[in-house]
XYZ file of C-alpha atoms in Angstrom:
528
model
C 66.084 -103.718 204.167
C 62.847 -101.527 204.345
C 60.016 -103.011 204.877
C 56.480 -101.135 204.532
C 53.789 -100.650 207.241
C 51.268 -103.762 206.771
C 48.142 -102.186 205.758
C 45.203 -104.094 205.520
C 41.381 -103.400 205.250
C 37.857 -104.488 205.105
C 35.644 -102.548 202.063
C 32.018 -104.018 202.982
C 29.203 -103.078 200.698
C 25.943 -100.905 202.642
C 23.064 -102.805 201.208
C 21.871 -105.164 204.046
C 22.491 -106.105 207.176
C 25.719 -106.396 208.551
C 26.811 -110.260 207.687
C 28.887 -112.411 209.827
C 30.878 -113.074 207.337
C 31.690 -109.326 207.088
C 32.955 -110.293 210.690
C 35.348 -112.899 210.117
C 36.701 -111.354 207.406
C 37.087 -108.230 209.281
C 38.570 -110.192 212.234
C 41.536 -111.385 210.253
C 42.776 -108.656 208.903
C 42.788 -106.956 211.998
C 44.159 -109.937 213.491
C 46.940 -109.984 211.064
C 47.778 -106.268 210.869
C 47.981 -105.996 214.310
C 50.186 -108.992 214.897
C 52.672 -107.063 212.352
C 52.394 -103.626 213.957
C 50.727 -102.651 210.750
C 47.200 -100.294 209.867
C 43.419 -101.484 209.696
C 41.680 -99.445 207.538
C 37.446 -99.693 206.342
C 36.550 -98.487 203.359
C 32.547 -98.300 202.213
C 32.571 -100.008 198.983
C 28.956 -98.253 197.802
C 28.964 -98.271 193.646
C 25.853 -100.257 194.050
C 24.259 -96.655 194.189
C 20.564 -98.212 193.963
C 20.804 -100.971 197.069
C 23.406 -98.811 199.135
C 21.880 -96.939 202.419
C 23.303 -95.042 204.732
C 21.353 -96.771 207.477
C 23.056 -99.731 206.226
C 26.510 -98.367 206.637
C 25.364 -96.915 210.311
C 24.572 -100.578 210.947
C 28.055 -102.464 209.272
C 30.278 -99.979 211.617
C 27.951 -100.033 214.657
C 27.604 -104.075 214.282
C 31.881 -104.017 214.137
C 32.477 -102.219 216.748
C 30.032 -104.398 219.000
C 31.777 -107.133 217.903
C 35.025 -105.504 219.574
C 36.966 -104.567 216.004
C 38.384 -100.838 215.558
C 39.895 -99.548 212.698
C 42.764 -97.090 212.503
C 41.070 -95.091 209.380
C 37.904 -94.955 208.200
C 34.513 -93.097 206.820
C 34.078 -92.327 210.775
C 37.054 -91.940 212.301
C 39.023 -90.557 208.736
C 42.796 -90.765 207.735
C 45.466 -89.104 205.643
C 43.849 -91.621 202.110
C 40.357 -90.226 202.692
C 37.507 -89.891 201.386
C 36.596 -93.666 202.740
C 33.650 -94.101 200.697
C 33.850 -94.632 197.004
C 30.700 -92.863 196.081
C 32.878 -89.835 197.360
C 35.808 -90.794 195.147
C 33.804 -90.937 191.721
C 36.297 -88.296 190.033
C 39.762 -90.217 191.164
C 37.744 -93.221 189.106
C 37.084 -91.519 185.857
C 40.647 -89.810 186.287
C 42.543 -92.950 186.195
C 39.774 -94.101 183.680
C 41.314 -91.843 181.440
C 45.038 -92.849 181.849
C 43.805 -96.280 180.282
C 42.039 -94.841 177.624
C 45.188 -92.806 177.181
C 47.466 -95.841 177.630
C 45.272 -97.873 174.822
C 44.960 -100.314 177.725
C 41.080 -99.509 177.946
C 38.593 -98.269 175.267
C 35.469 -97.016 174.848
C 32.888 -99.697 173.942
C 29.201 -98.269 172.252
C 27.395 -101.766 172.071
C 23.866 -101.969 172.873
C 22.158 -104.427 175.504
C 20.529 -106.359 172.468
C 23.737 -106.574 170.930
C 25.617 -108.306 174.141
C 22.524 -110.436 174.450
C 22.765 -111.940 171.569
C 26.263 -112.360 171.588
C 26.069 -114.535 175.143
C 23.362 -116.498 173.365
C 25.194 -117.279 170.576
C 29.011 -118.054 172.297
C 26.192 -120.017 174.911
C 25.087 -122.362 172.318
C 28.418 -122.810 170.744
C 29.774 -123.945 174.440
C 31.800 -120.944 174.771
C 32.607 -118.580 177.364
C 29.949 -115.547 177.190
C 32.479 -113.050 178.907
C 32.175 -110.105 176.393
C 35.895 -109.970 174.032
C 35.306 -106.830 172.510
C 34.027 -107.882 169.290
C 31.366 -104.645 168.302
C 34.889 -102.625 168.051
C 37.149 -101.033 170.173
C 36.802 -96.880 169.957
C 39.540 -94.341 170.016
C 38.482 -91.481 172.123
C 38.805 -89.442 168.523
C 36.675 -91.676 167.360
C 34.581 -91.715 170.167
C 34.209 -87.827 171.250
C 31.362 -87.689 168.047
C 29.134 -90.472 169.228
C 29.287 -88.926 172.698
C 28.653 -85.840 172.067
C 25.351 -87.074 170.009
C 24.706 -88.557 173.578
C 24.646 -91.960 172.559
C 25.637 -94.374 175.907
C 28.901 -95.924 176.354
C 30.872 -97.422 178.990
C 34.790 -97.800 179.362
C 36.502 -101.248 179.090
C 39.652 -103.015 180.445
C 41.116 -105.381 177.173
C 42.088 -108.576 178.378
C 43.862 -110.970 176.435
C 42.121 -113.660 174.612
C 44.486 -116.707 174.939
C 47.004 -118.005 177.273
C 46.668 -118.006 181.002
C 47.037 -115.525 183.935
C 48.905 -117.180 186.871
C 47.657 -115.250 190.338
C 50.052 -116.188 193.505
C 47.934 -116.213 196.612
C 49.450 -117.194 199.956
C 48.169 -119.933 201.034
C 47.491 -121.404 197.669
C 50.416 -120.864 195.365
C 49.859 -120.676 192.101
C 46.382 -120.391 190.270
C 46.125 -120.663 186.884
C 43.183 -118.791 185.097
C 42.624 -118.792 181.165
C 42.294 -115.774 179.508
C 39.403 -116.784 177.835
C 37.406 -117.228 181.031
C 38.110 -113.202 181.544
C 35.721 -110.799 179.824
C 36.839 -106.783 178.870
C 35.351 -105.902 182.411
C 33.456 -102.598 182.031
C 35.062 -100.165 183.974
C 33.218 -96.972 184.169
C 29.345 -97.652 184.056
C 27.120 -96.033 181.114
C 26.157 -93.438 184.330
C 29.520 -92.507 184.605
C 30.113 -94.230 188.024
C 32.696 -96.971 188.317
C 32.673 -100.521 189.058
C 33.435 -102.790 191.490
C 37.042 -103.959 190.001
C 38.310 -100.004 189.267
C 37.012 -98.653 192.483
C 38.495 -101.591 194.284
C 41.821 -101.258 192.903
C 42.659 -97.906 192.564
C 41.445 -97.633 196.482
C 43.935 -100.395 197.161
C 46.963 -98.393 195.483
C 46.228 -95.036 196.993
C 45.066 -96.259 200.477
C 48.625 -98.250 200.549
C 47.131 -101.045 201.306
C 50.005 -104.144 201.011
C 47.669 -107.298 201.696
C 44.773 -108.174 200.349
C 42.774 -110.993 202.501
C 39.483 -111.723 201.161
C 36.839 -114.722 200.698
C 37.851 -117.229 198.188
C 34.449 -115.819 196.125
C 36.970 -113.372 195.182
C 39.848 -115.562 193.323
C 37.624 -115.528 189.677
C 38.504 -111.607 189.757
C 41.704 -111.527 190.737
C 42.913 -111.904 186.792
C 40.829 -108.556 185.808
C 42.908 -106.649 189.086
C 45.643 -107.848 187.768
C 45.413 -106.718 184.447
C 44.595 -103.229 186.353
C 48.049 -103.113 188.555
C 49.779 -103.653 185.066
C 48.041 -101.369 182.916
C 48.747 -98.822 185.782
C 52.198 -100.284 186.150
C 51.568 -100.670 189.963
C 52.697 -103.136 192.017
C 49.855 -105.958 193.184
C 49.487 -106.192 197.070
C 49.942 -109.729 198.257
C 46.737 -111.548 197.991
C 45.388 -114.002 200.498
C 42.011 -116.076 199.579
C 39.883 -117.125 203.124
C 37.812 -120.159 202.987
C 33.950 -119.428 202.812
C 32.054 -119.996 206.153
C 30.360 -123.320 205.710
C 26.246 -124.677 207.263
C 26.829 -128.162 208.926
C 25.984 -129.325 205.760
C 28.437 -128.043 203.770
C 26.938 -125.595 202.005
C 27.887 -121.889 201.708
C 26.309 -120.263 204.397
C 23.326 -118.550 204.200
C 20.306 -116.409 205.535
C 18.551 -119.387 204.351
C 19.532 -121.967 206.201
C 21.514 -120.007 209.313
C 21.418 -116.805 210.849
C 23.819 -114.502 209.328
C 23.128 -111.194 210.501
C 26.058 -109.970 212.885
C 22.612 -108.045 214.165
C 20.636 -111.223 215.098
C 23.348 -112.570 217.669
C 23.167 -109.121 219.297
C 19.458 -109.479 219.979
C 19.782 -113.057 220.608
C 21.490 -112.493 223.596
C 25.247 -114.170 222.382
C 28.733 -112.083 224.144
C 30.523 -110.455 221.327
C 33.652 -111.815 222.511
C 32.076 -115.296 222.097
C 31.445 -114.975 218.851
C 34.348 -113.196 217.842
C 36.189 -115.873 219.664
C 34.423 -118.268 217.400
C 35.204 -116.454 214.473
C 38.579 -117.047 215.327
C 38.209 -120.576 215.524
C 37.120 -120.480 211.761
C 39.691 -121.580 209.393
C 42.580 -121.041 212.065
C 43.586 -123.191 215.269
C 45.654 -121.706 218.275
C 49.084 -123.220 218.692
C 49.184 -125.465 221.292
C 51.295 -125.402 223.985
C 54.746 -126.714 224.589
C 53.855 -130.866 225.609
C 50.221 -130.479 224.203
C 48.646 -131.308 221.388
C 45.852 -128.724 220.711
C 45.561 -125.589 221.168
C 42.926 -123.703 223.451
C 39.627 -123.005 221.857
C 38.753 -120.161 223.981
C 41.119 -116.994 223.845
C 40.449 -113.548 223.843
C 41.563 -110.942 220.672
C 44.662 -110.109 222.180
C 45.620 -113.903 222.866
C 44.627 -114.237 219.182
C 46.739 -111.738 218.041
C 49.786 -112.708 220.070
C 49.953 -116.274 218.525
C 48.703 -115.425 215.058
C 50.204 -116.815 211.985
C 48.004 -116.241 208.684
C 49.934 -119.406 207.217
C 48.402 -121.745 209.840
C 45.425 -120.839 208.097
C 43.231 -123.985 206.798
C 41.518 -124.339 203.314
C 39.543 -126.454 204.240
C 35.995 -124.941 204.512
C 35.010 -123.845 208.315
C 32.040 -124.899 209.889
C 30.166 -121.902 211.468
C 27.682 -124.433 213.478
C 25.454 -122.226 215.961
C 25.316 -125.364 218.360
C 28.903 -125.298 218.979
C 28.355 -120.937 219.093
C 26.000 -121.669 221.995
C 28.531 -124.425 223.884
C 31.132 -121.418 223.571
C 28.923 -118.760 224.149
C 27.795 -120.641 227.789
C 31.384 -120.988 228.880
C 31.858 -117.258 228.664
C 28.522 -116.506 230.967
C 29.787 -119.365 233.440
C 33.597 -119.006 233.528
C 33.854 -115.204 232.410
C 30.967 -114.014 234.870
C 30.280 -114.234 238.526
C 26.497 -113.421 239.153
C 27.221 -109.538 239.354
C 28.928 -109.255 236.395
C 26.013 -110.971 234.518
C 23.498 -109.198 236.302
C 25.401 -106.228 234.300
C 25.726 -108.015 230.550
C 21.887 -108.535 231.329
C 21.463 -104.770 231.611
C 24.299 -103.871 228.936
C 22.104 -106.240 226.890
C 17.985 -105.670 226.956
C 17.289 -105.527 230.542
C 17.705 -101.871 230.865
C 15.156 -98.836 231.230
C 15.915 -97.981 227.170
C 13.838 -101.349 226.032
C 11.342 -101.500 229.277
C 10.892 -97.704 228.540
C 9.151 -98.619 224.679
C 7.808 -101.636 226.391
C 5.778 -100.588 228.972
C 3.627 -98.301 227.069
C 2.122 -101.654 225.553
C 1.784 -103.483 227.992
C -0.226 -100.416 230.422
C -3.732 -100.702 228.700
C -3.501 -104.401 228.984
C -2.051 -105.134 232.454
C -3.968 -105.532 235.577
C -1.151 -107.084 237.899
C 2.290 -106.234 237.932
C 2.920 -109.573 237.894
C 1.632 -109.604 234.238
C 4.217 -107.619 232.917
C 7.114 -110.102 232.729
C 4.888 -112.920 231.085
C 3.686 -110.237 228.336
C 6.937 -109.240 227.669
C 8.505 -112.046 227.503
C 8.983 -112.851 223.595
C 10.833 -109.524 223.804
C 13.486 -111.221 225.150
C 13.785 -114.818 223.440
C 15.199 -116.007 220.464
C 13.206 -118.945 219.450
C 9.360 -118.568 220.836
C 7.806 -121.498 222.101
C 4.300 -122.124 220.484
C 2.296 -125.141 219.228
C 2.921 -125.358 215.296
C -0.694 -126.233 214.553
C -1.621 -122.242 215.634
C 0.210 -120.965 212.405
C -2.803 -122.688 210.522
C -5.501 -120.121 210.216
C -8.982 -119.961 209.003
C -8.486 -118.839 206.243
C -5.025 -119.913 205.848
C -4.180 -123.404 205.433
C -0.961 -124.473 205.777
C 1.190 -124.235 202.673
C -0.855 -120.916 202.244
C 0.632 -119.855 205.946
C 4.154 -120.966 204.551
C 3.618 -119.622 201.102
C 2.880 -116.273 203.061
C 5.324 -116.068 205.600
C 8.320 -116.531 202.882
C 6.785 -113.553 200.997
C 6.495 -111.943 204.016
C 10.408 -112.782 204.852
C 11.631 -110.931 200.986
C 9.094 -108.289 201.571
C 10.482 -107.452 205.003
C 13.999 -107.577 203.780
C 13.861 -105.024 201.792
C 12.113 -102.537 204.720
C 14.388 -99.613 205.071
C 14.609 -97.486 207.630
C 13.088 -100.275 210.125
C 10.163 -98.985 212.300
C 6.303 -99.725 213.413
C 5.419 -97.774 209.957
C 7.538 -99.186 207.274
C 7.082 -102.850 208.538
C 3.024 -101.987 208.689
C 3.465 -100.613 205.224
C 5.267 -103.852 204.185
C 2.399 -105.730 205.851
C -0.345 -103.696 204.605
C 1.384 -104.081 200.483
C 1.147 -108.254 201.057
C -2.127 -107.935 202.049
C -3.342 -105.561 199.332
C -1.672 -107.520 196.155
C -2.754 -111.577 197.684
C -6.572 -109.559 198.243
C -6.443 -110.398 201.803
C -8.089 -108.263 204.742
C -4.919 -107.260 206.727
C -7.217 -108.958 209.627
C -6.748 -112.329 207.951
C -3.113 -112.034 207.602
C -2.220 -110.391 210.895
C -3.309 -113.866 212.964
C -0.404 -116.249 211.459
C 2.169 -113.141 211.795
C 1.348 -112.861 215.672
C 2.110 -116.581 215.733
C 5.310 -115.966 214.136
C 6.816 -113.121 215.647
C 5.427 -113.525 219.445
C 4.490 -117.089 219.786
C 0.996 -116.260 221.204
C -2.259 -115.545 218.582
C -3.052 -112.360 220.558
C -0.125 -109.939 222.091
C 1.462 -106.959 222.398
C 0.743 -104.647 219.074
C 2.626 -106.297 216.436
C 4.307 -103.930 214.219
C 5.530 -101.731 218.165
C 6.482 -104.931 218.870
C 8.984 -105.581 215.620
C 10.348 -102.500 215.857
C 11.734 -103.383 219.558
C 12.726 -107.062 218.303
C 14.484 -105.282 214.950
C 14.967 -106.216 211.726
C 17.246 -109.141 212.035
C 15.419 -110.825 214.873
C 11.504 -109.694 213.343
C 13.403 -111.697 210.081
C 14.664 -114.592 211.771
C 11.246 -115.426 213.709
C 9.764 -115.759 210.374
C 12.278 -118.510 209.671
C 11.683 -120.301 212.635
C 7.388 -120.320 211.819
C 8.583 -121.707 208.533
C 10.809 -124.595 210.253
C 7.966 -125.313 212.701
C 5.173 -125.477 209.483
C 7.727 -127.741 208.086
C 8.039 -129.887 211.400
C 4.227 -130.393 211.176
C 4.174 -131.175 206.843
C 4.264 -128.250 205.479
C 7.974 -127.816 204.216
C 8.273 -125.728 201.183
C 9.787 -128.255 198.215
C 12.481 -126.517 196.249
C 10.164 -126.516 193.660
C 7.852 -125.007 195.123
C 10.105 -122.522 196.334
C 11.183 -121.364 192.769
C 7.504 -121.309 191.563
C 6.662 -118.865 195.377
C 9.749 -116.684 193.994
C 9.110 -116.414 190.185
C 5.709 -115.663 191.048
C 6.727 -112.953 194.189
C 9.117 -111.372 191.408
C 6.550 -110.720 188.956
C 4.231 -109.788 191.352
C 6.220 -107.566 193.810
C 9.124 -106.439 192.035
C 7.508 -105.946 188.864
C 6.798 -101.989 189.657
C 9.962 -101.541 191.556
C 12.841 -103.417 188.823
C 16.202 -101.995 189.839
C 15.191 -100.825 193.151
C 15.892 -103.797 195.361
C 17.729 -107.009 195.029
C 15.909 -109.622 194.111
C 14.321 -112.652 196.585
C 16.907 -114.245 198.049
C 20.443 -114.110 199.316
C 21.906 -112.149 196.616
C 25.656 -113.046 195.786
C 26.920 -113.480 199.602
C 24.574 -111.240 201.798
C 27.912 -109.725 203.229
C 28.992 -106.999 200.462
C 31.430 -106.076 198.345
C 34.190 -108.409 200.355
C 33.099 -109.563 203.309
C-alpha cells in the first residue's frame, strides 16, 4: 500500500514579533515530519495586508532558524508549490473563488455594514448566534455581473448549512461535534478582492500537499468552515491535529502581558536556543523513559527528540511555559553543555563581540574618563532585568500612577514602531509627549529609569536600538511590575479606562493601520 510523503508546515502571520508560540508550534511539526521521513514546509500567511511587514517576516524566519528549525521549502529557500507567500498567490484565490461560485457552493453577497450590524444586534438580543446565514439574498453571478459593474461592493461567501452538526476527527481528540448554527457563510474573497484567512489557508494546504495539519487548539472553531471548503472542492481533508495552548503559571493563555513571548526577547536575554527549544519540547509531550525507569529525560537535544517522537503521546492537558523552570534548564546547558572555553565563545556568539561594543563605544567615548568606566556604563546593555530602586520611577512631575499610566502607553505606542531604530522609537517618544502636553524633558526621566535602571545614562533612544524591540518592550514591563511592587499596580479597571482612552486618543487618526492595544488574538499569527 502507498503511502504519501508526510508533509507538514508552519503558515505564521508577519505582523509582530516572532511569538514563542510560533516556536512550539513550529517545533512539532518538524519534529513529526522528520520522525516520518516526511517535508517541512513555511508558508507566510500575509492577507492581513494592513499589519503585515516584511521586517516582520525577516524577523519570524531569522528568529526560527536561531531557534535551530529549517524548513525544506519556503519564501527563502523556495520549492516545486511556490510562491510561499499568499499575498503572491491572490489570483489562485479568486480562481478557485470562482469554481464555488460556479459550483453554487458560494455566492456573491451585496449587504451593507449597517445591514450586518443590525442583523448581529437583533439575533444578539434574541440569544442567537450572530454568525451571518445569508439572509439579504444569495446572488447568481447573472444576477450579480449588473450590480458590479455599477461598482457597488461585494464579497464572495461559503453557504454553510443551517441545522444539524459537523463532526471534525482530530487525532488526539476524536470526534468533535460542532452545530451548524454556530458556523456563519464565512466571506471568502474580501470586498478588495483579496482572500481570507479560511480560502487562502485551504487551498495552500491542497496544492502545497500538505497531509497533516497540527495547529493550536484556537484553531478547532474553524475547522467546520475548512471543511465545508475540502467538500465543496471535493478534496480530501489532511488529518488534523489540535496542540494545547501554552499556558502562564496561572493558567491563563499566555501572553505578552503577563510573560515574555517574543522568540526575540530570549535571544537578547541571553537563554541557548537549544534550551529553549528543548523546553518547547517538554510542552505538551514527555520523552519515553527508559527500559526499568519511570520518566523520561527532560533534557534531550532535537535529534533525541525526533528519534523517540510519537505525536499520540501528546497531552491535552494545557502546558505550562514557566520561565523559572526555562532558567533551571537553561543553567544546566551553560554548566553541563560548556566547559569555560566553549562559553567564553556562546558569550561572543551572543553580545560580547566587536558588532555590539562597536555601536557601544561611540556612547560611552564623550562620557568616559577611565577605561575602567566602560564596563559599568555598559552594563544594562547586557542584562535582562535592571536593578534600580522603584521609588526613582516617581518623577516630579510624574507621580506614580501617572509614571504607570505612561509607561503602558508608552508599551502600545512602542509596539507598533516599525522598522525599529534610534528615530522611529524617538518619534514614538516625541508623539506621547506631544498628545499628554508634556515637555519630552519631563517624560524622558521615568523612561531612563525603565529602560537602563539609572536616571542619567547612555543616550536613550542609541541605547534601545542596541537593546531592540523585544527587550526595549519588555523593560517597560518590568518598571510597571516594580511601580506595582511599591502601590502602584494598574487595577483592571483602570486598565480598560488607560486603553479606551489611548484608543481614542492615539488610534483615532490612524483606524485600520495598527492593531489595537493589546495582545491581539494570540500575538503569534495566523497559526502559530
Amino acid at each position: 500500500m502507498h503511502h504519501p510523503t508526510i508533509r507538514t508546515r508552519i503558515a505564521p502571520s508577519p505582523t509582530g514579533d516572532p511569538h514563542i508560540g510560533t516556536a512550539y508550534i513550529a517545533l512539532f511539526n518538524y519534529v513529526f515530519a522528520r520522525r516520518h521521513g516526511g517535508r517541512f514546509l513555511l508558508r507566510i500567511e500575509d492577507t492581513d495586508r494592513v499589519r503585515s511587514t516584511p521586517e516582520s517576516e525577516r524577523a519570524i524566519l531569522a528568529a526560527l532558524r536561531w531557534i535551530g528549525l529549517a524548513w525544506d521549502e519556503g519564501p527563502d529557500v523556495g520549492g516545486p508549490h511556490g510562491p510561499y507567500r499568499q499575498s503572491e498567490r491572490t489570483e489562485i484565490y479568486r480562481a478557485h473563488c470562482e469554481r464555488l461560485i460556479d459550483s453554487g457552493h458560494a455566492y456573491y453577497c451585496f449587504a451593507t455594514p449597517e445591514q450586518l450590524d443590525a442583523y448581529r444586534r437583533e439575533r444578539l438580543q434574541a440569544g442567537k448566534a450572530t454568525g451571518y446565514d445569508g439572509s439579504f439574498g444569495m446572488w447568481t453571478r447573472a444576477e450579480a455581473r449588473a450590480r458590479i459593474a455599477a461598482g457597488d461592493p461585494h464579497v464572495i461567501r461559503l453557504k454553510a448549512p443551517a441545522e444539524g452538526e459537523c463532526v471534525i476527527h482530530d487525532r488526539l481528540r476524536g470526534a468533535i461535534r460542532i452545530p451548524w448554527e454556530n458556523v456563519d457563510h464565512q466571506v471568502l474573497l474580501k470586498a478588495d478582492g483579496h482572500p481570507t484567512y479560511h480560502l487562502a489557508s485551504v487551498v495552500d494546504d491542497h496544492l502545497m500537499e500538505i497531509t497533516h495539519v497540527i495547529r493550536g487548539e484556537e484553531w478547532i472553531n474553524s475547522a467546520p468552515k475548512h471543511k465545508l471548503l475540502y467538500e465543496a472542492f471535493g478534496w480530501e481533508m489532511p488529518e488534523l491535529i489540535h496542540m494545547p495552548l501554552l499556558r502562564n503559571p496561572d493558567r491563563s493563555k499566555l501572553s505578552k502581558r503577563k510573560n515574555p513571548t517574543s522568540i526575540d526577547y530570549y535571544r537578547q536575554a541571553g537563554y541557548l536556543p537549544e534550551a529553549l527549544l528543548n523546553y518547547l519540547g517538554l510542552m505538551a509531550w514527555t520523552y519515553p523513559p527508559a527500559p526499568g525507569e519511570t520518566e523520561g529525560p527532560e533534557m534531550f537535544s532535537l535529534e533525541e527528540m525526533i528519534a523517540a517522537f510519537d505525536i499520540d503521546r501528546v497531552s491535552l492537558g494545557g502546558p505550562i511555559f514557566d520561565p523559572r523552570k526555562l532558567n533551571w534548564l537553561n543553567g544546566r546547558y551553560l554548566r553541563e553543555k560548556h566547559d569555560p572555553a566553549a562559553l567564553l565563545a556562546r558569550l561572543r556568539d551572543w553580545m560580547l563581540n566587536d558588532g555590539v561594543w562597536l555601536r557601544a563605544l561611540p556612547l560611552v567615548q564623550p562620557r568616559a574618563e577611565k577605561l575602567s568606566d566602560v564596563v559599568p556604563m555598559t552594563a544594562f546593555l547586557f542584562a535582562d532585568r535592571p536593578a534600580y530602586d522603584p521609588h526613582s520611577l516617581i518623577q516630579k512631575k510624574l507621580d506614580g500612577d501617572a509614571a504607570a499610566r505612561l509607561l503602558r502607553i508608552a508599551l502600545w505606542e512602542l509596539e507598533r514602531v516599525t522598522p525599529w531604530n534610534k528615530e522611529t522609537t524617538k518619534a514614538a517618544i516625541s508623539r506621547i509627549a506631544q498628545i499628554e502636553g508634556l515637555k519630552l524633558r519631563e517624560l524622558m526621566p521615568v523612561l531612563f529609569v525603565a529602560l537602563t535602571g539609572a536616571p542619567a545614562s547612555l543616550p536613550l533612544f542609541d541605547s534601545m536600538e542596541i537593546l531592540g524591540a523585544a527587550m526595549s518592550r519588555r523593560r517597560l514591563v518590568y518598571a510597571l511590575e516594580a511601580l506595582g511592587s511599591i502601590g502602584h499596580e494598574l487595577s483592571s479597571r483602570q486598565l480598560k479606562a488607560i486603553e479606551q482612552e489611548y484608543r481614542e486618543k492615539y488610534l483615532e487618526q490612524g483606524k485600520g493601520e495598527t492593531q489595537a492595544a493589546g495582545d491581539g488574538a494570540d500575538g503569534s499569527g495566523a497559526e502559530g
